[in-house]
C-alpha positions as a printed Julia matrix, in Angstrom:
347×3 Matrix{Float64}:
  10.1    -9.94   56.97
   6.25   -9.39   57.41
   4.17   -6.39   56.95
   1.11   -5.17   58.79
  -1.97   -5.42   56.63
  -4.71   -4.18   58.93
  -6.05   -3.66   62.5
  -5.88   -7.45   63.12
  -2.19   -7.72   62.68
  -1.97  -10.29   60.0
   1.08  -10.12   57.91
   2.25  -11.21   54.48
   5.49  -11.57   52.6
   5.28   -9.48   49.47
   5.69  -11.38   46.23
   9.24  -11.37   44.85
   9.63   -9.12   41.72
   8.97  -10.63   38.46
  12.26  -12.03   36.73
  13.66   -9.85   34.0
  16.19  -11.74   31.92
  15.93   -9.17   29.1
  14.33   -5.98   28.18
  10.92   -6.78   29.98
   9.89   -8.04   33.4
   8.05  -11.42   32.96
   4.64  -10.18   34.06
   1.77   -8.07   32.6
   3.04   -4.8    31.19
   1.97   -1.15   31.25
   2.06    0.82   28.0
   4.91    2.83   29.33
   6.95   -0.3    30.07
   6.16   -1.6    26.53
   7.41    1.53   24.86
  10.43    1.76   27.03
  11.2    -2.1    26.14
  10.94   -1.22   22.39
  13.56    1.56   22.74
  15.72   -0.73   24.82
  15.68   -3.68   22.35
  16.38   -1.33   19.48
  19.42    0.24   21.5
  20.78   -3.31   22.49
  20.33   -4.9    19.1
  20.62   -2.31   16.46
  23.32   -3.78   14.87
  21.36   -6.93   13.99
  18.35   -4.88   13.15
  20.06   -2.29   10.9
  22.38   -4.92    9.58
  19.63   -7.24    8.46
  17.75   -4.14    6.86
  20.95   -3.09    4.95
  21.85   -6.42    3.79
  18.13   -7.21    2.69
  17.7    -3.99    0.84
  21.29   -3.78   -0.48
  21.09   -7.09   -2.15
  17.66   -6.17   -3.55
  19.18   -3.03   -4.98
  22.02   -4.94   -6.55
  19.51   -7.43   -8.07
  17.17   -4.7    -9.37
  20.32   -2.9   -10.82
  21.54   -6.2   -12.42
  18.01   -6.74  -13.77
  18.11   -3.29  -15.25
  21.48   -3.87  -16.84
  20.34   -7.09  -18.57
  17.21   -5.3   -19.62
  19.19   -2.63  -21.18
  21.61   -4.87  -23.02
  18.49   -6.89  -24.43
  17.1    -3.71  -26.13
  20.08   -1.67  -26.45
  19.61   -1.84  -30.17
  15.98   -0.17  -29.99
  17.05    2.69  -27.73
  18.16    5.03  -30.54
  14.88    4.25  -32.39
  12.95    5.81  -29.49
  15.25    8.42  -27.87
  17.47    9.67  -30.62
  15.16   10.44  -33.52
  14.97   13.72  -35.28
  12.42   16.33  -34.12
   9.02   15.63  -35.5
   9.81   11.91  -36.03
   7.44    9.46  -34.15
   9.11    6.33  -32.72
   7.97    3.08  -34.28
   6.06    0.37  -32.43
   8.82   -2.09  -33.49
  11.24   -0.04  -31.3
   8.84    0.89  -28.54
   7.37   -2.39  -27.59
  10.69   -4.19  -26.69
  11.5    -1.05  -24.39
   8.1    -1.43  -22.83
   8.44   -5.33  -22.28
  11.97   -4.73  -20.85
  10.7    -1.88  -18.44
   7.84   -4.04  -17.3
  10.11   -7.02  -16.7
  12.59   -4.73  -14.66
   9.63   -3.24  -12.71
   8.2    -6.81  -11.9
  11.7    -8.0   -10.61
  11.95   -4.78   -8.41
   8.46   -5.24   -7.03
   9.2    -8.95   -6.16
  12.67   -8.24   -4.84
  11.57   -5.37   -2.46
   8.85   -7.46   -1.27
  11.16  -10.4    -0.35
  13.42   -7.69    1.44
  10.37   -6.37    3.2
   9.59   -9.78    4.3
  12.96  -10.61    5.76
  13.11   -7.38    7.62
   9.71   -7.89    9.04
  10.8   -11.61   10.08
  13.87  -10.25   11.68
  12.12   -7.98   14.21
  10.3   -10.83   15.99
  13.55  -12.78   15.98
  15.56  -10.05   17.67
  12.61   -9.46   20.05
  12.56  -13.02   21.22
  16.22  -12.73   22.0
  15.86   -9.33   23.82
  13.19  -10.7    25.94
  15.34  -13.69   26.94
  18.35  -11.69   27.33
  20.14  -13.16   24.27
  22.44  -11.2    21.92
  22.24  -13.25   18.64
  24.83  -12.82   16.01
  23.74  -11.04   12.74
  24.21  -14.31   10.84
  21.92  -16.04   13.13
  19.3   -13.29   12.83
  19.52  -13.39    9.12
  19.11  -17.37    8.97
  16.07  -17.47   11.27
  14.47  -14.37    9.47
  15.08  -15.85    5.94
  13.45  -19.23    7.02
  10.26  -17.45    8.14
  10.22  -15.01    5.37
   7.64  -16.77    3.18
   5.17  -17.0     5.97
   5.64  -13.5     7.19
   5.2   -12.22    3.59
   2.11  -14.2     3.27
   0.51  -12.7     6.41
   1.44   -9.23    4.88
  -0.22  -10.01    1.65
  -3.28  -11.7     2.96
  -3.77   -8.68    5.4
  -3.57   -6.32    2.6
  -6.1    -8.42    0.42
  -8.46   -8.58    3.55
  -8.33   -4.9     4.13
  -8.91   -4.31    0.57
 -12.29   -5.72    0.7
 -13.91   -2.92    2.68
 -11.89   -0.34    0.5
 -13.5    -1.84   -2.79
 -16.88   -1.88   -1.15
 -16.26    1.86   -0.26
 -15.12    2.68   -3.83
 -18.14    0.98   -5.14
 -20.5     2.9    -2.9
 -18.81    6.17   -3.76
 -19.23    5.38   -7.58
 -22.95    4.58   -7.13
 -23.45    7.84   -5.05
 -21.6     9.84   -7.55
 -23.51    8.48  -10.4
 -26.74    9.28   -8.39
 -25.63   12.78   -7.87
 -24.86   13.37  -11.55
 -28.15   11.97  -12.67
 -31.16   14.16  -13.08
 -33.51   12.22  -10.6
 -31.07   12.56   -7.63
 -30.3    15.95   -5.94
 -27.0    17.0    -4.45
 -28.41   15.79   -1.21
 -27.23   12.23   -2.3
 -23.45   13.36   -1.93
 -24.3    13.78    1.82
 -24.32   10.08    2.13
 -20.51    9.91    1.29
 -19.98   11.33    4.91
 -21.59    8.45    6.89
 -20.05    6.05    4.17
 -16.49    7.23    5.06
 -17.37    7.11    8.74
 -18.5     3.75    8.52
 -15.68    1.93    6.42
 -12.59    3.79    7.54
 -13.23    2.49   11.37
 -13.9    -0.83    9.75
 -10.59   -0.95    7.85
  -8.67    0.15   11.16
 -10.55   -2.48   13.26
  -9.61   -5.18   10.58
  -5.87   -3.87   10.55
  -5.53   -4.13   14.32
  -7.06   -7.48   14.52
  -4.48   -9.04   12.08
  -1.6    -6.87   13.34
   0.08   -9.74   15.39
   0.18  -12.11   12.17
   3.79  -11.61   11.23
   4.98  -11.95   14.94
   2.85  -15.13   15.25
   4.45  -16.46   12.0
   7.9   -16.19   13.48
   7.4   -16.72   17.25
   4.98  -19.78   16.96
   6.26  -21.1    13.48
   2.76  -20.78   12.0
   1.71  -20.57    8.37
   0.08  -17.46    6.95
  -3.52  -18.17    7.52
  -3.01  -19.89   10.84
  -1.05  -16.49   11.85
  -3.93  -14.55   10.76
  -6.4   -16.51   12.7
  -4.18  -16.65   15.72
  -3.75  -12.8    15.6
  -7.49  -12.45   15.37
  -7.93  -14.55   18.58
  -5.33  -12.74   20.63
  -6.62   -9.37   19.86
 -10.25  -10.27   20.69
 -10.96   -8.67   23.99
  -7.96   -6.47   23.89
  -8.65   -4.41   20.84
  -8.55   -0.83   22.35
  -5.44   -1.61   24.25
  -3.66   -2.9    21.09
  -4.82   -0.14   19.18
  -3.88    2.54   21.62
  -0.33    1.1    21.69
   0.06    1.2    18.15
  -1.2     4.62   17.75
   1.05    5.97   20.33
   4.1     4.14   18.75
   3.12    5.59   15.35
   2.84    9.02   16.93
   6.38    8.62   18.5
   7.91    7.46   15.27
   6.31   10.45   13.4
   7.68   12.88   16.09
  11.18   11.51   15.94
  11.14   11.56   12.11
   9.93   15.18   12.07
  12.84   16.06   14.48
  15.23   14.44   12.25
  14.02   16.24    9.25
  14.12   19.59   10.92
  17.53   19.19   12.35
  18.7    17.9     8.86
  17.07   20.99    7.29
  18.99   23.33    9.66
  22.32   21.58    8.93
  21.75   21.91    5.46
  21.5    25.93    5.68
  24.51   26.18    8.13
  27.09   26.41    5.38
  25.31   29.54    3.7
  24.68   31.44    6.91
  28.07   32.98    7.18
  30.99   33.69    4.78
  31.13   34.66    1.07
  28.96   32.66   -1.38
  30.72   29.94   -3.36
  31.79   31.53   -6.87
  32.61   28.26   -8.67
  30.9    24.77   -8.95
  33.78   23.16   -7.19
  33.47   25.57   -4.13
  29.73   24.91   -4.06
  30.23   21.15   -4.07
  32.86   21.5    -1.18
  30.47   23.48    0.88
  27.52   21.33    0.33
  28.85   17.72   -0.03
  29.55   17.15    3.76
  26.06   18.14    4.65
  24.57   16.18    1.95
  26.28   13.11    3.31
  25.0    13.94    6.71
  21.49   14.4     5.45
  21.45   11.34    3.57
  22.79    9.18    6.41
  20.39   11.13    8.83
  17.33   10.27    6.49
  18.28    6.66    6.34
  18.62    6.3    10.1
  15.1     8.06   10.35
  13.67    5.56    7.81
  15.14    2.48    9.53
  13.67    3.59   12.96
  10.36    4.28   11.25
  10.41    0.88    9.75
  11.55   -1.13   12.99
  10.14    0.55   15.89
   6.36    0.12   15.34
   6.94   -3.64   14.75
   8.9    -3.77   17.99
   5.8    -2.38   19.93
   3.58   -4.74   18.09
   5.62   -7.81   19.15
   5.91   -6.46   22.75
   2.0    -6.13   22.67
   1.73   -9.66   21.38
   4.02  -10.94   24.31
   2.12   -9.02   26.8
  -1.15  -10.4    25.57
   0.01  -14.02   25.66
   1.28  -13.44   29.3
  -2.1   -11.96   30.46
  -4.22  -14.43   28.67
  -2.08  -17.65   28.27
   0.34  -17.53   31.22
   3.39  -17.16   29.06
   5.69  -15.68   31.77
   6.75  -19.04   33.49
   7.64  -20.67   29.97
   9.64  -17.44   29.2
  11.43  -17.74   32.56
  12.25  -21.27   32.22
  13.56  -20.78   28.64
  15.85  -17.79   29.8
  17.21  -19.91   32.71
  17.97  -22.76   30.56
  19.68  -20.59   28.06
  21.6   -19.02   31.03
  22.75  -22.41   32.24
  23.59  -23.59   28.74
  25.89  -20.47   28.23
């Protein structure tokens, strides 16, 4: 079929629609399509995403609990010398020091374990997104294995990004200290404090600019099997020329996440007040627990759902922005189409 294109009667066949094996059509995307695809990926693969999150943080909590138990057993003899003393008696350093060391060790274990768990979850999102774009439905074990394998690189990108962003923050802190010292000194008047305003106006956009430039690094570490520093350089290159588009997508994702979390909190707060709206007030502790316990369970589950969504939705949008940028700049769409077709034939 041909279509008239002007007074000269020339016709053309419209191009075929872009293939869509998964959650996105394999062509440059609009922001609305990216957000819709993020919701679709979360809806289709929530079991894998929530499952990896639950396993990672569940195992982390078990390890922290075990470390706390070992720490307590190691210093149990010193606990009475700190917490069971008569009034007015000061604990001795011989009893207090082992408790401080044990607490410090448990805290260090907790930080390391939670960092590793966060790295696994951050690596799982690009793994799931790759499958969602190609139309695959990976098993939980497959997602976990691939995420665990890329966890060190992803964690490295997160830590290096934090260090890079810390540089302007430290510069700002140093400038604030100098200005405050000038304000306090006799030679500088209060007008010096006005310099704090342009300082904040200068450094806060700088931090945001650096963050956006490096935001693709965790996805690059998984999708392209790059190391931490190479992923940072690759993200910097991909965002160059598309900073505002990337920033806008991330901001909209953040607003959506915040609104959904707020709605969850409002709904949960309303549910918590329902048992007390009608009926007699509970007279015993047992009646109060029977009245409140179901709502508490709902509130805890709802809060966990809101937190999981808040942790997973922005990285999904970031990953889709990364794919869109590669489609626009590097012509990734044909390679994705071939990969999806090969997978379909293999299955």
